[in-house]
Short mmCIF file of C-alpha atoms in Angstrom, two decimals:
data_model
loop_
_atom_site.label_atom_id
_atom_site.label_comp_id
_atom_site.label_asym_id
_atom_site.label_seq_id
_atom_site.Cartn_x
_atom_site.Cartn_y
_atom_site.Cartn_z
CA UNK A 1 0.00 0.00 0.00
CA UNK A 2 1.12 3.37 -0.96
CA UNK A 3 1.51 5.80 1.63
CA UNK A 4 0.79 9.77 1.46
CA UNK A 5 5.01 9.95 1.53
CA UNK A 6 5.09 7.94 -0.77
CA UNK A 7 2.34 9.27 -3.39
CA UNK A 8 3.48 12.77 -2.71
CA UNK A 9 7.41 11.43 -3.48
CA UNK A 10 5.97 10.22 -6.81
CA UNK A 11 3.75 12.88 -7.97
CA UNK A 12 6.48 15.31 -7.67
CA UNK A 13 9.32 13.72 -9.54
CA UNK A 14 6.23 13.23 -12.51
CA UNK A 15 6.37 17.42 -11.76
CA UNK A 16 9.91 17.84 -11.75
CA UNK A 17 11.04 15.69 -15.10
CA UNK A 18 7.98 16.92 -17.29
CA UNK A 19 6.81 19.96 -15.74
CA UNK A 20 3.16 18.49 -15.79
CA UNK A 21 1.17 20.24 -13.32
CA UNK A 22 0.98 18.56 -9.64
CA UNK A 23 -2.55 19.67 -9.64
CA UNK A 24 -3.42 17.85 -12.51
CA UNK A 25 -2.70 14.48 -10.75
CA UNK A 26 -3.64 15.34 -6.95
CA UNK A 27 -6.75 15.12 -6.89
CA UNK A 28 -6.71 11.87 -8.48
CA UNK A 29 -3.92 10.22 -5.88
CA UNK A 30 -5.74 11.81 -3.21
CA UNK A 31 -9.09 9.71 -4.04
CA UNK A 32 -6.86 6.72 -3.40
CA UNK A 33 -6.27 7.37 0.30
CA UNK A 34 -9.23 6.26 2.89
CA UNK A 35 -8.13 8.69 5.76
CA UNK A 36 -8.61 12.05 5.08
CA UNK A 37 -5.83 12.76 7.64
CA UNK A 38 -3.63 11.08 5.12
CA UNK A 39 -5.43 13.35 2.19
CA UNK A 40 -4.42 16.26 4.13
CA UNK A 41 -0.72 15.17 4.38
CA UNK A 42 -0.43 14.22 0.29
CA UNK A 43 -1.62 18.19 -0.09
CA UNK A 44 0.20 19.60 2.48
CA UNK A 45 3.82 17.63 0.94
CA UNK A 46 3.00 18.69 -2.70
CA UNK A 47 1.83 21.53 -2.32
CA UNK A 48 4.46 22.79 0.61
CA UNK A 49 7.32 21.32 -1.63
CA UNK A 50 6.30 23.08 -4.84
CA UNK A 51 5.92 26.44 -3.01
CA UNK A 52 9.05 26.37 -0.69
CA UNK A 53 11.15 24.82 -3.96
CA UNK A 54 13.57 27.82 -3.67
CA UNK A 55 13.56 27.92 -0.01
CA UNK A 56 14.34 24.75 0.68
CA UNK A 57 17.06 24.61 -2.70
CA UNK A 58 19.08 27.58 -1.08
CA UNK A 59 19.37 24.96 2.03
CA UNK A 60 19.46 21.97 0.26
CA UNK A 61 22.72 23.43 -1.56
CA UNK A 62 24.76 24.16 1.35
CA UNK A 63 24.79 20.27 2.88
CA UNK A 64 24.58 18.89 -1.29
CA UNK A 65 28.12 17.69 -2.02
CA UNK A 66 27.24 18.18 -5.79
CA UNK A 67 25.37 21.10 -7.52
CA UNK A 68 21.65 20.13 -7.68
CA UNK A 69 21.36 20.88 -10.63
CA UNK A 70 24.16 17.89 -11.56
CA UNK A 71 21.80 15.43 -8.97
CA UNK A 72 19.43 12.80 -10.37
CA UNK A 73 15.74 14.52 -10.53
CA UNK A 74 14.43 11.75 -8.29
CA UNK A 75 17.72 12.36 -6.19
CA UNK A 76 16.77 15.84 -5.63
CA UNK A 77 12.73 14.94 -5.24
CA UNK A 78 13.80 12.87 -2.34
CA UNK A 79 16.03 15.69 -0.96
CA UNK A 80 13.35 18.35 -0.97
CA UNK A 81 10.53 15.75 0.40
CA UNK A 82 12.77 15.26 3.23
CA UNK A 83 13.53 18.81 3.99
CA UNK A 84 10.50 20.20 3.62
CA UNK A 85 9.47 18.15 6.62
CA UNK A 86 12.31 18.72 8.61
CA UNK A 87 12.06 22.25 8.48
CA UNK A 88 8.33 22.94 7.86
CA UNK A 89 6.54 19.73 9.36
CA UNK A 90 6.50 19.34 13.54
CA UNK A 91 4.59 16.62 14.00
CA UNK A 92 7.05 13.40 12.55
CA UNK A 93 9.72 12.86 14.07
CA UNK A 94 13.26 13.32 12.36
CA UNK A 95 14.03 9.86 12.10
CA UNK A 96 10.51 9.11 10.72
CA UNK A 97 11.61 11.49 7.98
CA UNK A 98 15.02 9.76 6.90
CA UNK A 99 13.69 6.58 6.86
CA UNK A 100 10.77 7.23 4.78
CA UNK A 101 12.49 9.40 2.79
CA UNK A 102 15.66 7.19 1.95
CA UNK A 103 13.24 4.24 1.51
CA UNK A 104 11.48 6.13 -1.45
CA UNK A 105 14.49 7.48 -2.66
CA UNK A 106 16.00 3.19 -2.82
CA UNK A 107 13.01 2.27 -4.77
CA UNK A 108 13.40 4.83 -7.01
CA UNK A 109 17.01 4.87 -7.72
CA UNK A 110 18.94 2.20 -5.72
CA UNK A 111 20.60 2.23 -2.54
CA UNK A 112 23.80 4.30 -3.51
CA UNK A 113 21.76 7.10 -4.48
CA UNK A 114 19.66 6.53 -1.59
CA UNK A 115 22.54 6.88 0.83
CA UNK A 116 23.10 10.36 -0.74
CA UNK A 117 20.12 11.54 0.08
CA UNK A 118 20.42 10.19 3.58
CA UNK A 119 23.73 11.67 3.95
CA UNK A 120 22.59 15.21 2.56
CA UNK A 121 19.34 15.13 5.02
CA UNK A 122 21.81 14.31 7.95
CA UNK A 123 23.58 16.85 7.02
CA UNK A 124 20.83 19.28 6.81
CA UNK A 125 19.98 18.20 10.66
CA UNK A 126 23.38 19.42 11.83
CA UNK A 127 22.94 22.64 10.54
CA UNK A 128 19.98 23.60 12.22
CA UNK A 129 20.55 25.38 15.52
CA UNK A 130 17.08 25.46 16.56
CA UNK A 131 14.02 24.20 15.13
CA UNK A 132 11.69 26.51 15.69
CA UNK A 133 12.02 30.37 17.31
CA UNK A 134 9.08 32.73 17.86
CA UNK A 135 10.35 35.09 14.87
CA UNK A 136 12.25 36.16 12.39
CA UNK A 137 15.60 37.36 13.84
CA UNK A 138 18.59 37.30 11.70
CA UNK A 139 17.79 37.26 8.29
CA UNK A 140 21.06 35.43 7.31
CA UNK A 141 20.51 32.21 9.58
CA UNK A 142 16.44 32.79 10.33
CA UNK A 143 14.15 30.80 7.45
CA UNK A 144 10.38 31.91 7.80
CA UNK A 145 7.71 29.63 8.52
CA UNK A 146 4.23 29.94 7.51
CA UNK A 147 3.02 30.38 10.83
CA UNK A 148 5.42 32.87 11.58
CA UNK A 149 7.76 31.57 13.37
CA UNK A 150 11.46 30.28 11.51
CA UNK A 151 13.83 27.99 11.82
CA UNK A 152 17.21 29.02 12.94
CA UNK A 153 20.65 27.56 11.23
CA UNK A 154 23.88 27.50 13.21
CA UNK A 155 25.92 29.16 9.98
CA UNK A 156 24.67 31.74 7.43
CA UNK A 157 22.80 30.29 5.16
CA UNK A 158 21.41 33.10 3.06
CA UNK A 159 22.53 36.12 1.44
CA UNK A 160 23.84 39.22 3.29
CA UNK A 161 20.62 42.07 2.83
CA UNK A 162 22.59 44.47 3.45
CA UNK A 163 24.14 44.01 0.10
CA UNK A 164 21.75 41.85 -1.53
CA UNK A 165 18.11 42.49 -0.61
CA UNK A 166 16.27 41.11 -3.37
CA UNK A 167 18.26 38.08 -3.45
CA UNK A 168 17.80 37.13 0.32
CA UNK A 169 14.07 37.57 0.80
CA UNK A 170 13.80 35.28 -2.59
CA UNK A 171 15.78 32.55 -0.83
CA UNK A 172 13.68 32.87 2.82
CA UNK A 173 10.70 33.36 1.24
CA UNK A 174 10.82 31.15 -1.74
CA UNK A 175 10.22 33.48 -4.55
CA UNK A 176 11.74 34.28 -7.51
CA UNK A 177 14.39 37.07 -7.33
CA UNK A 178 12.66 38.62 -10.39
CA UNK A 179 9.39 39.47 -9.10
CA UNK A 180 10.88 40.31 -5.48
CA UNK A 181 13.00 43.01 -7.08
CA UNK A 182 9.61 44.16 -9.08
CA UNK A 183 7.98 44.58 -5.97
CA UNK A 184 11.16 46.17 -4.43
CA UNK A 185 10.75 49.00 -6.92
CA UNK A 186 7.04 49.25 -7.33
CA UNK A 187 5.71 48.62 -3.66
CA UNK A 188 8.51 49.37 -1.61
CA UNK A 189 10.03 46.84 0.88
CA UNK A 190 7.57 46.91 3.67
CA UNK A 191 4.81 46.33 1.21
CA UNK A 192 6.94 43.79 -0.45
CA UNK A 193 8.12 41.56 2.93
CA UNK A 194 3.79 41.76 3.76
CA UNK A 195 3.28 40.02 0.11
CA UNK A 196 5.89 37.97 0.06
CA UNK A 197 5.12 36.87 4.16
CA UNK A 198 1.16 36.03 2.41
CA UNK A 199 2.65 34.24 0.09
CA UNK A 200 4.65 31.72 2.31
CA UNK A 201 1.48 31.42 4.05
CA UNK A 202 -1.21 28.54 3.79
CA UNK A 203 -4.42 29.87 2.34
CA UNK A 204 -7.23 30.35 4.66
CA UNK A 205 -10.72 28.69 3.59
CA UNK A 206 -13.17 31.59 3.32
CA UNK A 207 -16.89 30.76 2.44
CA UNK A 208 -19.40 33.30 1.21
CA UNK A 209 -22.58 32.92 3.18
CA UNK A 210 -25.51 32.73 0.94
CA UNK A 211 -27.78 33.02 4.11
CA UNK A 212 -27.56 35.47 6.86
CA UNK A 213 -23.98 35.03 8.08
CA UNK A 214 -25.42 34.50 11.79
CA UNK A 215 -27.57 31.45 10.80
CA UNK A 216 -24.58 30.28 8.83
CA UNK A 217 -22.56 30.34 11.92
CA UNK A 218 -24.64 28.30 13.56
CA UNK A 219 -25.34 25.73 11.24
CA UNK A 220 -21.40 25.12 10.63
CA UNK A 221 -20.82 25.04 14.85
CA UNK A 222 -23.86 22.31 14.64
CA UNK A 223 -21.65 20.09 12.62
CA UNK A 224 -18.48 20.78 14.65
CA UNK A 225 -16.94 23.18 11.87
CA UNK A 226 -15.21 26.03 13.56
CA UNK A 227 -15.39 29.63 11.72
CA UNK A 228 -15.12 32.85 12.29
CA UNK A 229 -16.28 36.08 10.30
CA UNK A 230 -14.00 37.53 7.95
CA UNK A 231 -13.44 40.32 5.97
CA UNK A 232 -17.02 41.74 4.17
CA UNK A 233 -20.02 41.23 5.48
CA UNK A 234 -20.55 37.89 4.26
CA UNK A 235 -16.92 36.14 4.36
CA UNK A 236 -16.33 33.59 6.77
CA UNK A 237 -13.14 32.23 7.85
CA UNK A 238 -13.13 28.27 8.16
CA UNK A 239 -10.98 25.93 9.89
CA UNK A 240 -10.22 22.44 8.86
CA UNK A 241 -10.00 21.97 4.50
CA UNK A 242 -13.13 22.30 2.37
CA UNK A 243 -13.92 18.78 2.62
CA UNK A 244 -16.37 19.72 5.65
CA UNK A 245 -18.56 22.10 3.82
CA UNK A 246 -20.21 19.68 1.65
CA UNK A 247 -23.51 19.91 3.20
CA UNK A 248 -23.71 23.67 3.52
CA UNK A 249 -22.50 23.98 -0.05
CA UNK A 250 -24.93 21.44 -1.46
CA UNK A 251 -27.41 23.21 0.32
CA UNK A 252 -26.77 26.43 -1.23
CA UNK A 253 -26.00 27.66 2.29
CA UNK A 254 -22.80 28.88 1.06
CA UNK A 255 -20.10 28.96 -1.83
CA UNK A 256 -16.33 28.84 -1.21
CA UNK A 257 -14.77 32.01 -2.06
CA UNK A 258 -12.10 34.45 -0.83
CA UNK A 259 -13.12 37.77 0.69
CA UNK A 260 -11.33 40.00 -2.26
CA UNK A 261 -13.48 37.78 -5.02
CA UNK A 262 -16.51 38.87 -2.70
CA UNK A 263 -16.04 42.31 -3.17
CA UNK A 264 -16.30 42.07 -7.02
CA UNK A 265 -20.04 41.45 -7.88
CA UNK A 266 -21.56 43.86 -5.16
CA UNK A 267 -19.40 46.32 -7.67
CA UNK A 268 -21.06 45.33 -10.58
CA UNK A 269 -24.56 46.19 -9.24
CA UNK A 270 -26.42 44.12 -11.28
CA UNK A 271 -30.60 44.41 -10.17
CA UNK A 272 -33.38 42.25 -10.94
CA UNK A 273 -34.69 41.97 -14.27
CA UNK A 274 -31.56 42.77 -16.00
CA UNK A 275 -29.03 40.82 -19.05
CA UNK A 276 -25.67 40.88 -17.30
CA UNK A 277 -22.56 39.33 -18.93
CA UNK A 278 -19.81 37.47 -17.01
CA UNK A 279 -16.89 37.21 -19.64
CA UNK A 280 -14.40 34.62 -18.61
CA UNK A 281 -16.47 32.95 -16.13
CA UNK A 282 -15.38 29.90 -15.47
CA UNK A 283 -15.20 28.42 -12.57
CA UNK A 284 -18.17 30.05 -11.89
CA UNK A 285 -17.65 31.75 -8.00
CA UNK A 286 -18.38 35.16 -9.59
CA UNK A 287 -21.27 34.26 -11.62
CA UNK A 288 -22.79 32.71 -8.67
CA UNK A 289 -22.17 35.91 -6.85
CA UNK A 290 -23.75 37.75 -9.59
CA UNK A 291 -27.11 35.49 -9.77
CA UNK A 292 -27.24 35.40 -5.66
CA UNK A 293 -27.60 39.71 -6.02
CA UNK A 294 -29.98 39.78 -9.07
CA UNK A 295 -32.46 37.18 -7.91
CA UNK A 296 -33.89 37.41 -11.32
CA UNK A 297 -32.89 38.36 -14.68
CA UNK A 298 -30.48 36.95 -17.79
CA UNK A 299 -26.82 35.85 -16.61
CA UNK A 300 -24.93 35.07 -19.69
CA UNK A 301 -21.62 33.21 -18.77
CA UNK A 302 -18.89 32.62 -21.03
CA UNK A 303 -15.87 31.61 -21.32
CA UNK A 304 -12.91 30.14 -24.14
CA UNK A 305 -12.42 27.11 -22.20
CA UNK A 306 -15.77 24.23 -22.94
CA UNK A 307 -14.72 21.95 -19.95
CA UNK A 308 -14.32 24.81 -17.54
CA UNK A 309 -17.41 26.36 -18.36
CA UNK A 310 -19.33 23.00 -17.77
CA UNK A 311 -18.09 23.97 -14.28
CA UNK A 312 -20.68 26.97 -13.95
CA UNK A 313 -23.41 25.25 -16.15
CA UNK A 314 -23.02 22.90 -12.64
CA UNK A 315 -24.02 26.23 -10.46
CA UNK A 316 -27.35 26.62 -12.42
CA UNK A 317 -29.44 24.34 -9.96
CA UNK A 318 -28.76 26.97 -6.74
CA UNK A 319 -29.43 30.09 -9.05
CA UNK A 320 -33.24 30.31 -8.26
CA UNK A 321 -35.08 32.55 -11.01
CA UNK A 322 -32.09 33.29 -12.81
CA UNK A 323 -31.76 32.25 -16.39
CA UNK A 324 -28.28 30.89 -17.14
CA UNK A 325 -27.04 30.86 -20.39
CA UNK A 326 -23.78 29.61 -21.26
CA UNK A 327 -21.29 30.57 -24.39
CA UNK A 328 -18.69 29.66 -25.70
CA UNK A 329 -16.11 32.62 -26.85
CA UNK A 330 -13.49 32.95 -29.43
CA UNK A 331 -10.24 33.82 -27.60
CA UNK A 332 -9.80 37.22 -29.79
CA UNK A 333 -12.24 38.65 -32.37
CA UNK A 334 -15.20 40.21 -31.82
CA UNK A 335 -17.22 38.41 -29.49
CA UNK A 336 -20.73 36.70 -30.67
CA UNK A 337 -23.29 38.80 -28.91
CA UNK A 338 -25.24 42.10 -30.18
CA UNK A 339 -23.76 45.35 -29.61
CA UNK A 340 -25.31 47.43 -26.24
CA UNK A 341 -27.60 44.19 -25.28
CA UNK A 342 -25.89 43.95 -21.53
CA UNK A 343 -26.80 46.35 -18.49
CA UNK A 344 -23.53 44.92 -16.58
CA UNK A 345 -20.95 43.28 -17.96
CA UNK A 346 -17.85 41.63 -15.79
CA UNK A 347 -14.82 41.19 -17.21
CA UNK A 348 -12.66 39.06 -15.13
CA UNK A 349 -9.51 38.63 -16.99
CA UNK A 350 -6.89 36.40 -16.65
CA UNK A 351 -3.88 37.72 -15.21
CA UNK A 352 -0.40 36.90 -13.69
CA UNK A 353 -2.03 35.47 -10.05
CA UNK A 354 0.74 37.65 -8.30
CA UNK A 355 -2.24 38.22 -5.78
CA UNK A 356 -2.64 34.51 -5.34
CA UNK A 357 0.55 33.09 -5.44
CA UNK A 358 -0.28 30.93 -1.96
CA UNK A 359 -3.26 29.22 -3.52
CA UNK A 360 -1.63 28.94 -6.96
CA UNK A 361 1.68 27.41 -5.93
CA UNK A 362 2.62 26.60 -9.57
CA UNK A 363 2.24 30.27 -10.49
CA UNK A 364 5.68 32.13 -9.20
CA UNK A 365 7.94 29.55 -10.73
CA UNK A 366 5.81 29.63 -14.35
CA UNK A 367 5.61 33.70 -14.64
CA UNK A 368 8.21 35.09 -16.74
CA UNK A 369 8.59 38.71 -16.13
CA UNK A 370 7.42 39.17 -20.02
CA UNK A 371 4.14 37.29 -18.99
CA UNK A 372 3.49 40.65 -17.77
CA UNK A 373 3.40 42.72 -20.98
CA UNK A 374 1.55 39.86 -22.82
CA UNK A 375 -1.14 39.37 -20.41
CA UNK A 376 -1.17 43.12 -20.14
CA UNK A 377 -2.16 42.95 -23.86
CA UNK A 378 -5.08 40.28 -23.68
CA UNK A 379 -6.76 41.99 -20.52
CA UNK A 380 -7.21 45.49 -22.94
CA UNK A 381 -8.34 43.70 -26.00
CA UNK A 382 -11.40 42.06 -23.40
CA UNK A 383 -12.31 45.36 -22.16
CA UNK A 384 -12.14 47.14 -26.02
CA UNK A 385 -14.32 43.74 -27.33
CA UNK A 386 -16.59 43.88 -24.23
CA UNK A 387 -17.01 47.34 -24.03
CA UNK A 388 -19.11 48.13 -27.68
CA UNK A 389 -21.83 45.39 -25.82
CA UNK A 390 -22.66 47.52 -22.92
CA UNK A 391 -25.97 49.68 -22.77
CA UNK A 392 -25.75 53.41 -22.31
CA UNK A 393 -26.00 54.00 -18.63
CA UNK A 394 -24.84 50.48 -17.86
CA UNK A 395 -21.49 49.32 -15.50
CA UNK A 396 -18.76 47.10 -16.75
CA UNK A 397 -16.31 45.67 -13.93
CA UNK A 398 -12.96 44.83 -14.98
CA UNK A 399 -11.12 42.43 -11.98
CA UNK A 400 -7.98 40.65 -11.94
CA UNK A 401 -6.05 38.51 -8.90
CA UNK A 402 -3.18 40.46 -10.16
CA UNK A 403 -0.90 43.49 -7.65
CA UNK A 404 1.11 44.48 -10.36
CA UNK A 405 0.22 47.94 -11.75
CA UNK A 406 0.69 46.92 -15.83
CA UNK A 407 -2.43 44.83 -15.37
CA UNK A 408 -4.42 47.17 -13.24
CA UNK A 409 -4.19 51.08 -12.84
CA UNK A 410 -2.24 51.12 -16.38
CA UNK A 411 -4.81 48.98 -18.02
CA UNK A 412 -8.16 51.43 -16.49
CA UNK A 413 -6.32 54.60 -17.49
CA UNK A 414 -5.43 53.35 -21.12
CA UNK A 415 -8.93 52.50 -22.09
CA UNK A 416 -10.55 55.23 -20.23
CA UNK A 417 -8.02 57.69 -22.35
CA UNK A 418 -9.18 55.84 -25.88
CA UNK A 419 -12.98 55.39 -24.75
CA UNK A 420 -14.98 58.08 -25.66
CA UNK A 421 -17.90 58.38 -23.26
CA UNK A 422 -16.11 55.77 -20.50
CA UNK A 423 -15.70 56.93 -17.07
CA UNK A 424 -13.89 55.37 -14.37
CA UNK A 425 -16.19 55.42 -11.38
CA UNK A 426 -13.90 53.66 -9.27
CA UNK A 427 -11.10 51.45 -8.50
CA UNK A 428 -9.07 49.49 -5.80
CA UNK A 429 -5.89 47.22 -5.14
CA UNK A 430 -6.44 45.17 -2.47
CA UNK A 431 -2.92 43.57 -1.05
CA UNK A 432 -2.81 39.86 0.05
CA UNK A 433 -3.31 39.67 3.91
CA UNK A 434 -4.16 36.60 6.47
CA UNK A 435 -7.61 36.53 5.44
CA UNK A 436 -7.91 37.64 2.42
CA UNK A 437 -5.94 37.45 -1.22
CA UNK A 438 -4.81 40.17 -3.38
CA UNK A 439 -6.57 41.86 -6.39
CA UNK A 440 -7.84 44.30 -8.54
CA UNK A 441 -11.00 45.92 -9.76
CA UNK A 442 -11.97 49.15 -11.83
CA UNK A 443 -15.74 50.26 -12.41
CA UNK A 444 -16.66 51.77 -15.93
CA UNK A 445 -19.56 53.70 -16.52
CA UNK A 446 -21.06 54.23 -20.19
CA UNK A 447 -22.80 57.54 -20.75
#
C-alpha cells in the first residue's frame, strides 16, 4: 500500500522531469487514500514542496556535495521531500523522515543514491541550531515559517541584505528574485516583505454565506466546523479543508470564495430583471455571486475554455429565477453577442495570479517577467471587445487577482483615455493579507 510519503514522493518527480502540473494528478492520488488525515498530508507535501522549492534549494545546496542541478531529478525529489518536513513539518519525528524518505528514494534509484540523500538530510539536521524560534531574527541564519515563526541555522545560510536584498528575501521566502525586485521597486520593501510573508502562508478557507452570516454560523458550529467572520459582510473564515462544507454547499448555504473575489459582484450592481454578462467565467464563484444579487434576470456566462465552463453550467441548480445561459467565446475577435444588449458586464480577466501566489503554488515559478506585458495585452483587448456590448447608462467591472500595476491602474487609465464616453467610477488594489488574497478591480460607466 502506498503511503501519502510515498504518493506525494511520486507525484512530484512526474512534476519535476515533465513539468506536468501537480494539480493535474492530486486530486486523483488523493481519491486513493481512505483517511482524510492522510489526504491532508499528500496536499500539504505537494503543495508545501512546490511552493518552498527555492527555499528549501538555497538549504538543500549548502549540505549537497554536488550542484543540484548535476543530482538525479528523483535524487533531488527525495532531498526536498525530506527537507521540507524537517524544516516545515512538527509533528514526525526526524528519524521518521530519513527513513521514509531514503526508503522512497531506494526504490526509485537504488541504494547508492539513496545513501546520498540520507547523507545530505543528515547533514541538513546538523545545521539547524534550533528548530523553531518565535520570529524572524537574523535574516542570514532565520528561514520563515508559515506560521510565523522560523527555523534558525547554526551558519549563514542566506545572502547578506545588506548588500543583496532582493536576493535574500527570494531565498527565505521562496520566490523568484525577479518578481521580489519588481515589488522592491514598485511597492517598496515593507509592502513587499507583507506580500511575500502572504505568500509563504497557507491559504485560509473563506466561504461566502448565501444566508444570513449568523444562521450560517450556527449551522457550521452544529456540525463541529469552527469559523469565524472575515473580511465583508458575508466572508467567513473556516478551519479544517473544504472537505467539511459539503452539506452547507450542497445546500446552497454557502459557496467557497475568498473575501477579495466577494467584493467584485456587489461592484457590478447588477438588479433584478436585468441581461448581465460574465466574460471569462469559469469556474463560476463570480457568476454565482452575480445570480445570488440579481435574484432574477439573464446571466450570460462565457468563457474560451468548454470543460471549464461545464463547471458553472453545474451552479445553475442553486441560481433560483435566474436564467443561465452559457457561451462559448473565441479567444480574440469580436465576441458573438449584439452590440449594447448587456446592463452589466464583468470582465474578469486572466492575469499573472501575483495576488494569489499561496493558492496557486505553480504560479511564481511559471511567470516570466514578459508574462506581464503579454497578459497586459489580452486583458485590454477584453475590455475594447466587451465594451461596444454595454448599454448606455450600464457598469462594466474589470477584476484581476493580479498586484502588479501593468495589469491594473495602467490597463483602467489606457482605455478610459481611448474610450470616448467611459468613465472610471472607481477602482481598488487590495494587497494579500491573512484573510484575504490580493486583487484588482476598476468600475466603468457608459454615458
Amino acid at each position: 500500500m502506498r503511503t501519502a510519503r510515498d504518493l506525494a514522493g511520486d507525484l512530484l518527480a512526474v512534476h519535476e522531469r515533465t513539468g506536468q502540473w501537480v494539480g493535474e494528478r492530486l486530486e486523483a492520488e488523493r481519491k486513493r487514500l481512505r483517511d482524510p488525515r492522510d489526504r491532508g498530508l499528500l496536499t500539504e507535501l505537494v503543495h508545501g514542496v512546490v511552493r518552498q522549492r527555492g527555499s528549501l534549494d538555497t538549504v538543500l545546496a549548502r549540505v549537497s556535495k554536488r550542484p543540484l542541478k548535476d543530482l538525479n531529478r528523483v535524487v533531488l525529489t527525495g532531498l526536498r521531500l525530506g527537507a521540507y518536513q524537517l524544516l516545515y513539518l512538527d509533528r514526525v519525528p526526524d528519524h521518521a523522515v530519513l527513513d521514509t524518505t531514503v526508503a522512497w528514494a531506494s526504490h526509485h534509484t537504488g541504494p547508492r543514491r539513496a545513501g546520498y540523500v540520507n547523507g545530505a538530510l543528515r547533514g541538513l539536521l546538523s545545521r539547524i541550531d534550533k528548530r523553531r524560534v518565535e520570529a524572524v531574527r537574523d535574516a542570514r541564519k532565520d528561514l520563515p515559517r508559515p506560521d510565523g515563526s522560523a527555523v534558525r541555522f547554526r551558519a549563514r545560510t542566506f545572502a547578506d541584505p545588506e548588500l543583496e536584498w532582493g536576493l535574500n528575501r527570494a531565498q527565505r521566502w521562496s520566490h523568484p528574485r525577479w518578481l521580489v525586485e519588481r515589488w522592491e521597486q514598485s511597492l517598496g520593501r515593507e509592502r513587499t516583505d507583507a506580500v511575500l510573508a502572504a505568500g509563504l502562508s497557507r491559504p485560509p478557507v473563506v466561504v461566502r454565506a448565501r444566508v444570513d452570516r449568523a444562521v450560517l454560523l450556527e449551522r457550521l458550529a452544529a456540525e463541529g466546523i469552527t469559523a469565524r467572520e472575515g473580511e465583508g459582510p458575508d466572508a467567513l473564515v473556516v478551519e479544517g479543508s473544504e472537505g467539511h462544507l459539503g452539506a452547507v454547499i450542497a445546500e446552497g448555504l454557502a459557496a467557497v470564495q475568498d473575501a477579495t473575489s466577494q467584493v467584485v459582484a456587489p461592484r457590478v450592481q447588477p438588479q433584478a430583471g436585468e441581461s448581465v454578462l460574465d466574460l471569462c467565467a469559469a469556474p463560476g464563484g463570480k457568476a454565482l455571486h452575480l445570480a445570488d444579487l440579481m435574484r432574477r434576470g439573464r446571466l450570460v456566462a462565457a468563457d474560451v475554455d468548454e470543460t471549464r465552463l461545464k463547471r458553472v453550467t453545474a451552479l445553475s441548480r442553486t441560481m433560483g429565477d435566474v436564467e443561465l445561459v452559457t457561451t462559448i467565446v473565441p479567444p480574440e475577435g469580436p465576441l458573438p453577442f449584439d452590440e449594447r444588449t448587456f446592463d452589466r458586464i464583468l470582465v474578469d480577466a486572466p492575469c499573472s495570479n501575483t495576488g494569489v501566489l499561496r493558492r496557486r503554488v505553480e504560479a511564481r515559478w511559471r511567470l516570466r517577467p514578459e508574462d506581464i506585458t503579454t497578459l497586459a495585452g489580452i486583458q485590454g483587448r477584453l475590455l475594447e471587445r466587451a465594451w461596444p456590448l454595454l448599454r448606455p447608462g450600464g457598469r462594466l467591472v474589470y477584476s484581476t487577482c493580479s498586484i502588479e500595476p501593468e495589469e491594473n491602474e495602467a490597463i483602467a487609465a489606457a482605455f478610459i483615455a481611448a474610450t470616448p464616453g467611459a468613465r472610471l467610477a472607481d477602482e481598488l488594489r487590495t494587497f494579500p493579507s491573512p484573510d484575504a488574497d490580493g486583487g484588482y478591480l476598476a468600475v466603468f460607466e457608459r454615458r
